[in-house]
Coordinates of C-alpha atoms in Angstrom, one line a residue:
M1 CA 35.2 112.9 21.6
I2 CA 32.5 113.2 19.5
F3 CA 29.3 114.9 18.9
F4 CA 27.0 114.3 16.5
T5 CA 24.0 117.1 15.7
R6 CA 20.4 116.3 14.9
K7 CA 20.9 117.1 11.2
V8 CA 23.5 114.3 11.1
F9 CA 22.1 111.8 13.0
K10 CA 18.9 110.3 11.3
P11 CA 21.8 109.1 7.7
I12 CA 24.2 108.0 10.1
V13 CA 21.8 105.5 12.3
K14 CA 20.0 104.6 9.0
S15 CA 23.8 103.3 7.1
V16 CA 24.6 101.4 10.4
L17 CA 20.9 100.0 10.6
F18 CA 21.2 99.1 7.2
C19 CA 24.8 97.6 7.9
L20 CA 23.8 95.3 10.6
L21 CA 20.8 94.3 8.8
A22 CA 22.8 93.4 6.1
L23 CA 25.0 91.8 8.9
L24 CA 22.4 89.7 10.1
L25 CA 21.0 87.9 7.0
V26 CA 24.0 87.1 5.8
M27 CA 24.9 85.5 9.3
F28 CA 21.2 83.7 8.6
S29 CA 22.0 82.5 5.0
A30 CA 25.4 80.6 6.5
A31 CA 23.3 79.2 9.2
G32 CA 21.4 77.5 6.9
C33 CA 23.7 76.7 4.8
Q34 CA 25.4 75.7 7.2
K35 CA 22.1 73.8 8.3
E36 CA 21.9 71.9 5.1
S37 CA 25.2 70.6 4.3
A38 CA 25.3 68.7 7.7
E39 CA 21.6 67.3 7.5
G40 CA 19.9 68.1 4.1
P41 CA 17.1 70.2 3.2
A42 CA 16.6 72.7 6.4
D43 CA 13.0 71.2 8.2
T44 CA 9.8 73.7 7.7
S45 CA 7.3 70.7 8.3
D46 CA 5.9 72.8 10.9
Q47 CA 5.5 76.7 8.8
D48 CA 3.8 73.6 6.1
I49 CA 1.4 72.2 8.6
S50 CA 0.3 75.8 10.1
Q51 CA -0.1 76.4 5.7
E52 CA -2.4 73.2 5.0
E53 CA -3.5 72.6 8.6
P54 CA -7.3 71.7 6.2
E55 CA -10.3 72.9 8.2
N56 CA -12.4 70.7 10.6
K57 CA -14.0 68.0 8.1
E58 CA -17.9 68.6 7.8
P59 CA -19.6 65.5 9.0
L60 CA -21.5 63.1 6.4
V61 CA -24.8 62.6 6.2
I62 CA -26.6 60.8 4.4
R63 CA -30.2 61.4 3.9
L64 CA -33.2 58.9 2.5
E65 CA -36.8 58.9 2.1
G66 CA -38.2 58.1 5.2
G67 CA -41.9 57.2 6.8
D68 CA -43.2 55.9 9.9
W69 CA -41.9 52.2 10.8
G70 CA -41.9 52.3 14.3
Y71 CA -39.7 52.7 17.3
S72 CA -36.7 50.7 16.2
S73 CA -36.1 49.1 19.5
P74 CA -36.7 44.7 18.4
Y75 CA -40.3 44.8 20.0
T76 CA -41.5 48.3 19.3
H77 CA -40.6 48.7 15.2
Y78 CA -43.0 47.0 12.2
S79 CA -42.5 43.8 11.3
R80 CA -41.9 44.9 7.3
G81 CA -38.2 45.2 5.9
P82 CA -37.8 48.9 6.6
G83 CA -38.9 48.6 10.1
I84 CA -36.2 46.0 10.5
F85 CA -32.8 47.2 9.2
K86 CA -33.9 50.5 11.2
M87 CA -33.5 48.7 14.2
R88 CA -30.7 47.1 13.0
L89 CA -28.3 49.9 12.6
V90 CA -29.1 50.2 16.3
F91 CA -28.7 46.0 17.4
D92 CA -25.8 43.8 16.4
S93 CA -26.0 39.9 16.1
L94 CA -23.4 37.7 16.7
L95 CA -23.2 36.6 12.8
E96 CA -24.0 39.4 9.9
K97 CA -24.4 39.4 5.8
D98 CA -22.1 41.1 3.2
E99 CA -22.3 40.0 -0.5
E100 CA -21.1 36.2 -0.2
G101 CA -22.8 35.0 3.5
F102 CA -22.6 35.0 6.8
I103 CA -19.3 36.8 8.2
P104 CA -18.2 36.9 12.0
W105 CA -19.6 39.9 14.0
L106 CA -20.0 40.4 17.5
A107 CA -18.9 36.8 17.6
E108 CA -15.0 36.0 16.0
S109 CA -15.7 32.6 15.6
W110 CA -17.8 29.4 16.2
D111 CA -17.3 25.7 16.1
I112 CA -20.5 23.3 15.7
E113 CA -20.5 19.3 17.5
D114 CA -22.1 16.6 18.3
D115 CA -23.4 16.4 15.0
G116 CA -25.1 19.7 14.6
K117 CA -27.2 20.1 18.4
T118 CA -24.2 21.9 19.9
Y119 CA -22.8 25.4 19.2
I120 CA -19.6 27.7 20.9
F121 CA -19.8 31.1 19.8
N122 CA -16.5 33.0 20.8
L123 CA -17.3 36.4 21.6
R124 CA -14.6 39.4 21.1
Q125 CA -13.9 41.6 23.5
G126 CA -14.6 44.9 24.5
V127 CA -17.7 45.6 23.0
K128 CA -19.4 48.3 24.8
W129 CA -23.7 49.4 24.8
H130 CA -24.0 52.6 23.4
D131 CA -24.3 53.3 27.5
G132 CA -21.1 52.5 27.9
T133 CA -21.7 49.1 29.6
E134 CA -19.3 46.3 28.4
M135 CA -20.8 43.1 26.3
T136 CA -20.4 39.4 27.4
A137 CA -21.8 36.4 27.1
E138 CA -24.3 37.0 29.8
D139 CA -25.7 39.5 27.7
V140 CA -26.4 36.8 24.8
V141 CA -27.8 34.1 26.7
F142 CA -30.3 36.4 28.6
S143 CA -31.5 37.6 25.0
F144 CA -32.3 34.6 23.7
N145 CA -33.6 33.3 27.1
Y146 CA -35.6 36.4 26.9
F147 CA -36.6 36.0 23.5
Q148 CA -38.4 32.3 24.3
E149 CA -40.7 34.1 26.8
H150 CA -40.5 37.3 24.9
P151 CA -40.3 36.9 21.0
P152 CA -39.5 40.3 19.4
V153 CA -41.4 41.3 16.4
S154 CA -38.2 40.2 13.5
I155 CA -37.1 36.7 15.4
G156 CA -36.7 33.3 13.4
S157 CA -39.3 30.5 15.0
I158 CA -36.9 27.7 16.4
M159 CA -35.3 31.1 18.8
S160 CA -38.9 30.5 21.0
D161 CA -39.2 27.2 21.1
K162 CA -38.6 25.9 24.3
G163 CA -38.1 22.3 23.6
F164 CA -35.7 23.1 21.1
L165 CA -32.8 25.2 22.2
M166 CA -32.6 23.0 25.5
E167 CA -29.1 24.7 26.9
M168 CA -27.8 28.4 27.1
E169 CA -24.7 28.6 29.1
A170 CA -22.2 31.2 29.4
V171 CA -19.0 29.2 29.8
S172 CA -17.2 32.2 30.4
P173 CA -17.2 35.9 30.3
Y174 CA -17.0 35.3 26.2
Q175 CA -18.0 32.0 25.2
V176 CA -21.5 30.8 25.0
K177 CA -22.6 27.4 24.6
I178 CA -26.5 26.1 23.3
T179 CA -27.5 22.8 22.9
T180 CA -30.3 22.2 20.6
A181 CA -32.2 19.0 21.1
E182 CA -31.9 18.1 17.3
A183 CA -29.6 19.2 13.8
D184 CA -31.1 22.1 12.0
A185 CA -29.9 23.6 9.1
T186 CA -30.9 27.1 10.2
F187 CA -29.6 27.1 13.7
L188 CA -26.9 29.6 12.9
E189 CA -28.8 31.7 10.5
Q190 CA -31.4 32.1 13.0
A191 CA -29.0 32.4 15.8
G192 CA -26.4 34.4 14.5
T193 CA -28.9 36.7 13.2
A194 CA -31.0 37.1 16.0
R195 CA -30.4 41.0 18.0
I196 CA -28.8 40.6 21.2
I197 CA -29.8 43.2 23.7
P198 CA -28.5 44.6 27.3
K199 CA -29.4 42.5 30.1
H200 CA -28.9 45.4 32.8
I201 CA -32.0 46.9 30.5
W202 CA -34.3 44.6 29.7
E203 CA -34.4 41.8 32.9
N204 CA -37.0 43.9 34.4
V205 CA -38.6 45.3 31.9
D206 CA -41.9 42.7 31.7
N207 CA -44.0 44.1 28.9
P208 CA -41.4 44.7 26.1
Q209 CA -43.9 45.6 23.5
E210 CA -45.1 49.0 25.6
Y211 CA -41.8 49.6 26.6
L212 CA -40.8 52.8 25.1
E213 CA -38.0 55.1 26.8
P214 CA -34.7 55.9 25.7
E215 CA -32.9 53.2 27.4
A216 CA -35.1 50.4 24.4
V217 CA -32.9 51.3 22.1
V218 CA -29.6 51.0 23.7
G219 CA -27.7 48.5 21.7
C220 CA -24.1 47.4 20.6
G221 CA -24.4 48.3 16.9
P222 CA -23.0 50.9 14.9
Y223 CA -25.5 53.7 15.2
I224 CA -27.4 55.1 17.9
L225 CA -31.0 56.6 17.2
T226 CA -31.2 60.4 18.5
D227 CA -34.6 61.1 17.2
Y228 CA -37.5 59.9 16.1
N229 CA -40.7 61.2 15.3
K230 CA -43.5 58.8 15.1
E231 CA -46.3 61.5 13.1
H232 CA -43.8 63.1 10.5
G233 CA -42.0 59.7 10.1
T234 CA -38.3 60.8 10.5
Y235 CA -35.6 59.1 11.9
R236 CA -32.0 60.3 12.7
F237 CA -29.1 57.9 13.7
E238 CA -25.4 59.0 14.6
A239 CA -22.5 57.3 14.1
F240 CA -21.5 55.1 17.6
E241 CA -17.9 56.9 18.4
D242 CA -17.0 53.8 20.8
Y243 CA -18.2 51.2 18.5
W244 CA -16.6 47.8 18.3
G245 CA -16.1 47.4 15.0
P246 CA -15.4 48.9 11.2
E247 CA -15.2 52.1 11.5
P248 CA -18.2 53.8 10.4
L249 CA -18.2 55.8 7.2
V250 CA -21.1 57.4 7.7
D251 CA -22.0 59.9 10.6
V252 CA -25.3 60.5 10.5
I253 CA -28.4 58.8 8.5
E254 CA -31.3 60.3 8.4
F255 CA -34.4 59.8 7.0
V256 CA -37.0 62.4 5.7
P257 CA -40.3 62.7 4.5
V258 CA -40.6 63.4 0.7
S259 CA -43.7 63.1 -1.6
D260 CA -42.0 62.2 -4.6
S261 CA -38.4 60.5 -3.9
I262 CA -37.3 60.9 -7.5
L263 CA -37.2 64.6 -7.4
A264 CA -36.2 64.8 -4.0
F265 CA -33.4 63.1 -5.0
E266 CA -33.0 65.2 -8.0
N267 CA -33.4 68.2 -5.5
R268 CA -30.6 66.9 -3.5
E269 CA -33.3 66.5 -0.7
I270 CA -32.3 62.0 -0.3
D271 CA -29.0 61.0 -1.5
Q272 CA -30.6 57.8 -2.8
T273 CA -33.6 56.4 -5.0
S274 CA -35.3 53.8 -7.0
V275 CA -36.2 54.5 -10.5
T276 CA -38.6 52.8 -13.3
T277 CA -37.0 51.5 -16.1
D278 CA -39.1 54.4 -18.0
L279 CA -36.8 56.8 -16.2
L280 CA -33.2 55.3 -16.6
S281 CA -32.4 57.6 -19.2
R282 CA -32.3 60.6 -17.1
F283 CA -29.5 59.3 -15.2
E284 CA -27.8 56.2 -16.9
N285 CA -26.0 58.4 -19.3
D286 CA -24.8 60.8 -16.7
P287 CA -21.3 60.4 -15.2
E288 CA -23.3 62.3 -12.4
F289 CA -24.9 58.8 -11.4
S290 CA -24.2 55.3 -10.5
V291 CA -27.0 52.8 -11.2
V292 CA -27.4 49.6 -9.8
E293 CA -30.2 46.4 -10.4
S294 CA -31.9 44.7 -7.9
P295 CA -31.5 41.0 -7.4
G296 CA -35.1 39.9 -7.5
F297 CA -35.6 39.2 -4.0
W298 CA -39.1 41.0 -3.2
G299 CA -42.6 40.3 -5.0
Y300 CA -45.9 39.5 -5.0
R301 CA -47.8 36.8 -4.4
I302 CA -51.4 35.4 -5.0
I303 CA -52.7 33.5 -1.6
F304 CA -55.4 31.5 -1.4
N305 CA -57.9 31.2 2.0
M306 CA -57.9 27.0 1.8
E307 CA -59.5 26.5 5.1
N308 CA -62.5 29.1 4.6
N309 CA -63.3 27.9 1.4
E310 CA -63.3 24.8 0.4
I311 CA -62.8 25.4 -3.8
F312 CA -59.6 26.1 -3.1
L313 CA -58.5 22.5 -1.9
N314 CA -59.0 21.8 -5.4
K315 CA -55.5 21.4 -7.5
A316 CA -57.1 21.9 -10.4
V317 CA -59.1 25.1 -9.6
R318 CA -55.5 26.7 -8.6
Q319 CA -54.1 25.8 -11.6
A320 CA -57.0 27.3 -13.4
F321 CA -55.5 30.4 -11.8
S322 CA -52.1 30.6 -12.7
Y323 CA -53.5 29.7 -16.1
A324 CA -55.3 33.1 -15.8
V325 CA -52.6 35.1 -14.4
D326 CA -50.3 37.0 -17.2
S327 CA -47.2 38.4 -15.4
Q328 CA -45.3 40.0 -18.6
E329 CA -48.4 42.2 -18.6
L330 CA -48.2 43.1 -14.6
I331 CA -44.5 43.8 -15.1
D332 CA -44.8 45.4 -18.4
K333 CA -47.6 47.8 -17.2
I334 CA -47.0 48.0 -13.2
E335 CA -42.8 47.8 -13.1
R336 CA -42.5 49.5 -16.6
G337 CA -39.9 45.8 -17.1
A338 CA -38.2 46.0 -14.3
A339 CA -39.4 42.3 -13.3
I340 CA -39.0 38.7 -13.3
P341 CA -42.2 36.4 -13.9
G342 CA -42.1 34.4 -10.5
N343 CA -41.3 30.8 -10.4
P344 CA -44.4 28.2 -10.0
G345 CA -41.5 26.7 -7.4
I346 CA -42.3 29.6 -5.2
L347 CA -38.2 30.6 -4.7
S348 CA -37.7 33.6 -6.5
R349 CA -35.6 32.3 -9.8
H350 CA -32.3 34.5 -8.6
H351 CA -32.4 32.4 -5.5
V352 CA -28.6 30.6 -5.0
M353 CA -31.5 27.4 -4.4
Y354 CA -33.6 28.2 -7.1
N355 CA -34.7 24.8 -9.5
P356 CA -35.0 25.6 -13.0
N357 CA -37.0 22.5 -14.0
V358 CA -40.6 22.9 -12.7
S359 CA -43.8 23.0 -14.1
E360 CA -44.6 26.7 -15.7
Y361 CA -48.1 28.0 -16.2
D362 CA -48.0 30.7 -19.5
F363 CA -51.1 32.9 -19.7
D364 CA -53.6 30.7 -21.5
P365 CA -57.5 31.4 -20.7
D366 CA -58.3 28.8 -23.0
K367 CA -56.8 26.6 -20.6
A368 CA -57.7 27.7 -17.4
R369 CA -61.7 27.6 -18.9
E370 CA -60.6 23.9 -19.7
L371 CA -60.1 22.4 -16.4
I372 CA -62.5 24.9 -14.7
E373 CA -65.0 22.8 -17.0
Q374 CA -63.7 19.3 -16.2
E375 CA -64.8 20.4 -12.3
N376 CA -68.1 21.5 -13.5
L377 CA -66.8 24.9 -11.2
N378 CA -68.3 27.5 -14.0
N379 CA -71.0 29.5 -11.6
D380 CA -68.6 29.2 -8.9
L381 CA -65.7 31.6 -9.6
S382 CA -66.8 34.0 -8.3
F383 CA -63.9 35.6 -5.6
T384 CA -63.3 39.2 -3.8
L385 CA -59.4 39.6 -3.6
L386 CA -57.6 41.4 -0.9
V387 CA -55.2 44.5 -2.0
G388 CA -53.5 46.7 -0.1
D389 CA -52.8 50.6 -1.7
D390 CA -51.3 52.1 -4.4
A391 CA -49.6 50.0 -6.9
E392 CA -51.5 46.8 -5.3
V393 CA -54.6 49.1 -6.6
R394 CA -53.4 48.3 -10.3
I395 CA -51.9 45.0 -9.8
G396 CA -55.2 44.0 -8.2
E397 CA -57.4 45.7 -12.0
L398 CA -55.0 44.0 -14.1
L399 CA -55.8 41.2 -12.7
K400 CA -59.7 41.1 -12.4
E401 CA -59.1 42.0 -16.2
Q402 CA -57.1 38.6 -17.0
F403 CA -59.3 36.1 -14.6
S404 CA -62.5 37.7 -16.1
K405 CA -60.5 36.3 -19.8
A406 CA -60.7 32.6 -18.2
G407 CA -64.6 33.3 -17.0
I408 CA -63.4 33.4 -12.8
E409 CA -64.9 37.2 -11.5
I410 CA -63.3 38.8 -9.4
K411 CA -64.3 42.0 -7.0
V412 CA -61.4 43.9 -5.8
E413 CA -61.2 45.2 -2.5
S414 CA -58.5 47.5 -1.5
V415 CA -57.8 48.4 2.1
D416 CA -54.4 50.2 3.4
M417 CA -51.6 47.9 4.2
K418 CA -51.5 47.3 7.9
S419 CA -55.2 46.5 7.6
R420 CA -54.5 44.2 4.8
D421 CA -51.9 42.2 6.8
S422 CA -54.1 42.3 9.8
R423 CA -56.7 41.1 7.8
I424 CA -54.5 38.0 6.4
A425 CA -53.1 37.2 9.9
E426 CA -57.2 37.0 11.0
G427 CA -58.0 34.5 7.8
Q428 CA -60.6 37.6 6.6
Y429 CA -60.3 37.3 3.1
Q430 CA -60.7 34.5 0.2
I431 CA -57.8 35.9 -2.2
A432 CA -55.1 38.0 -1.1
L433 CA -52.2 39.7 -3.0
V434 CA -49.2 39.9 -0.4
G435 CA -46.1 41.9 -1.3
H436 CA -43.0 41.6 0.5
G437 CA -39.3 41.0 0.7
G438 CA -37.1 38.1 1.8
W439 CA -37.6 35.8 -1.4
G440 CA -33.7 35.6 -1.2
G441 CA -33.5 34.2 2.4
D442 CA -33.0 30.5 3.4
P443 CA -35.0 28.0 1.8
D444 CA -36.8 27.1 5.0
Y445 CA -39.3 29.5 4.1
L446 CA -41.2 27.0 1.7
R447 CA -41.9 25.0 5.2
T448 CA -43.1 28.2 7.4
R449 CA -45.7 28.3 3.9
F450 CA -46.6 24.9 3.6
S451 CA -46.2 22.6 6.0
S452 CA -50.0 21.2 7.0
E453 CA -48.1 21.0 10.8
L454 CA -47.8 25.0 11.1
S455 CA -50.7 27.0 10.4
H456 CA -49.8 30.3 11.2
W457 CA -52.5 32.5 9.2
Y458 CA -49.9 35.2 7.5
S459 CA -47.0 33.2 6.7
G460 CA -48.6 29.6 6.1
T461 CA -51.6 28.5 4.3
P462 CA -53.5 27.2 6.5
G463 CA -55.5 24.1 5.0
Y464 CA -53.3 23.2 2.6
V465 CA -51.7 19.7 3.0
N466 CA -49.6 17.3 0.5
D467 CA -47.7 14.5 2.6
E468 CA -44.6 14.7 0.4
V469 CA -44.4 18.0 0.6
D470 CA -44.6 17.6 4.4
R471 CA -42.0 14.8 4.1
L472 CA -39.5 16.7 2.3
L473 CA -39.6 20.0 4.5
R474 CA -38.9 18.2 8.0
A475 CA -36.1 15.9 6.3
Q476 CA -34.4 19.3 4.5
I477 CA -34.6 21.3 7.7
Q478 CA -32.6 18.8 9.5
E479 CA -29.8 17.8 6.9
T480 CA -26.8 19.1 7.5
D481 CA -25.1 17.9 4.5
A482 CA -25.5 21.2 1.6
Q483 CA -25.6 19.4 -1.4
K484 CA -27.9 16.8 -0.2
R485 CA -30.1 19.3 1.3
K486 CA -30.1 21.4 -2.4
D487 CA -31.1 17.9 -3.9
M488 CA -34.6 18.3 -1.7
I489 CA -34.9 22.0 -2.0
F490 CA -34.9 21.4 -5.8
E491 CA -37.3 18.1 -5.1
L492 CA -39.9 20.8 -2.8
Q493 CA -40.0 23.1 -5.8
K494 CA -40.8 20.6 -8.5
I495 CA -43.8 19.9 -6.5
L496 CA -44.9 23.1 -5.4
S497 CA -45.0 24.2 -9.1
E498 CA -47.4 21.0 -10.1
D499 CA -49.5 21.5 -6.8
V500 CA -49.7 25.5 -7.0
P501 CA -50.6 26.1 -3.2
E502 CA -50.0 29.8 -4.3
I503 CA -49.3 32.1 -7.2
P504 CA -45.8 34.0 -6.9
L505 CA -46.6 36.7 -9.6
Y506 CA -43.5 38.3 -9.9
N507 CA -40.2 39.6 -8.2
T508 CA -38.9 42.9 -8.4
T509 CA -36.0 43.6 -9.5
G510 CA -35.5 47.8 -10.0
Y511 CA -32.9 50.1 -10.0
T512 CA -31.6 52.2 -7.4
V513 CA -29.9 55.1 -8.2
F514 CA -27.6 57.5 -6.5
S515 CA -24.5 60.1 -6.6
P516 CA -21.4 58.3 -5.9
D517 CA -19.3 61.7 -5.8
H518 CA -21.4 62.2 -2.7
Y519 CA -21.3 59.0 -1.7
D520 CA -20.3 55.5 -2.6
G521 CA -20.5 52.7 -0.6
W522 CA -23.1 51.2 -0.8
M523 CA -23.5 47.4 -1.0
F524 CA -26.6 44.5 -1.2
M525 CA -26.5 41.3 0.7
F526 CA -26.4 38.1 -0.7
D527 CA -30.3 37.5 -0.1
H528 CA -31.7 40.8 -0.3
H529 CA -32.7 43.5 -2.5
A530 CA -32.2 46.5 -0.9
L531 CA -28.9 48.6 -1.3
S532 CA -30.3 51.1 2.5
H533 CA -30.6 47.6 3.8
S534 CA -27.6 46.6 4.7
K535 CA -25.2 47.5 7.0
L536 CA -22.2 47.5 6.2
S537 CA -23.2 50.2 4.0
Y538 CA -22.4 52.6 6.0
L539 CA -19.5 50.7 7.5
T540 CA -15.6 50.8 6.4
R541 CA -14.7 48.3 3.9
E542 CA -11.2 45.2 4.2

């Protein structure tokens, strides 16, 4: 028997432990070699994952310039572009717009039968409302019926025409059949872009314009309105997790108040801004920014109150006004060159159906005076020009100077934008300056402006009558052959350019700046001028 004293125990233990450790290392090494030789390199994926696993990704937030454009329900948003397109983040439609034209959306396909009088829409399955309820054909039929009784803020005129929409039927849970009284070239656009609303929420709402409950903004679109402050003009839209369609790339869209949008953009308070040509040099040569020029689908026009002032029924007077306008001066001084002159044929020069062969009116005050003298009207040309605020006041003052060179006296009356719009809708003006988008839309807007059969004050021209214009406007709306319809639109532009029922001053192009490192998914719609207004700007693209 061997006994170890305390003095010799420690070194012996150390020696034994060292040997055991070496033996273990050899065993592990051998095992690793055997595994590598039999199966390839040893699997270290678990270790790699634990070392390389990223932290939770921060949500992508896009901030844009705010301002109150109403509650984002189809019935309570303001009627201009920013209000419409905020609402469309929440509510989807059967069709959607990309850069080229209309694309399937809630309807994955459709058929047109009976010479353009029957439409069958095949709906996507599995579409959910924001409250989790499934969307079906019953919701689509309900929406179209409800719109006839209660037209929403933004909808095509035929969608509320009971004499046009003859029958709407849910053929199955995912198929809708619509029969119309006659063919209409604009029906697919009007029906396809109408917002679909949930039947289970709206069927008991009798006064939708006053319905401001949270349920009023339950849609099936890619974003949910989670915050709205009317006083501050702020909005917050969050991506809908169960959205049926392309996955949202942007998690949160916020609209925030800013006093100077360019300064706010440079301070990273917002992620996109418009700039004039004189400020381009601050951004266009800097790789940190991308600069995009917009198409000319937003513009200003002068409208005449022909119904309450007979002098504007005189075509020579309207032509005199056209010769008295120096569009290029307006473009240079107001838009810093970022615009194109208005087309006397009304459609924007960037429109897909623009006719370049129309009557043009170069700035010629002498020609304007000559026309006025021929009509013996020298002492009668004194008018009030109704304008909005801000830039419109400057436009009004420039027009006042231009018209004075032709012997036309103008007093500029400025009110806020909403009051100006109301005054026009009520016919309370002599001449008015109007600025808006939509100049790239379906050319049937010529009918809504100039048909004597329509008398809507805001969008139309009450008092204006031209039988040939009326005939062509009726014919083009029923023509489903694309080329024949285009020929009619070309002819209409020629006649309108000669007749001058209104004066398109210019269409803005302008520039939009953003930082692609933060977000680079922006896109235009084929008929619209604003990158931020396209729903597809925020969604995954194929």
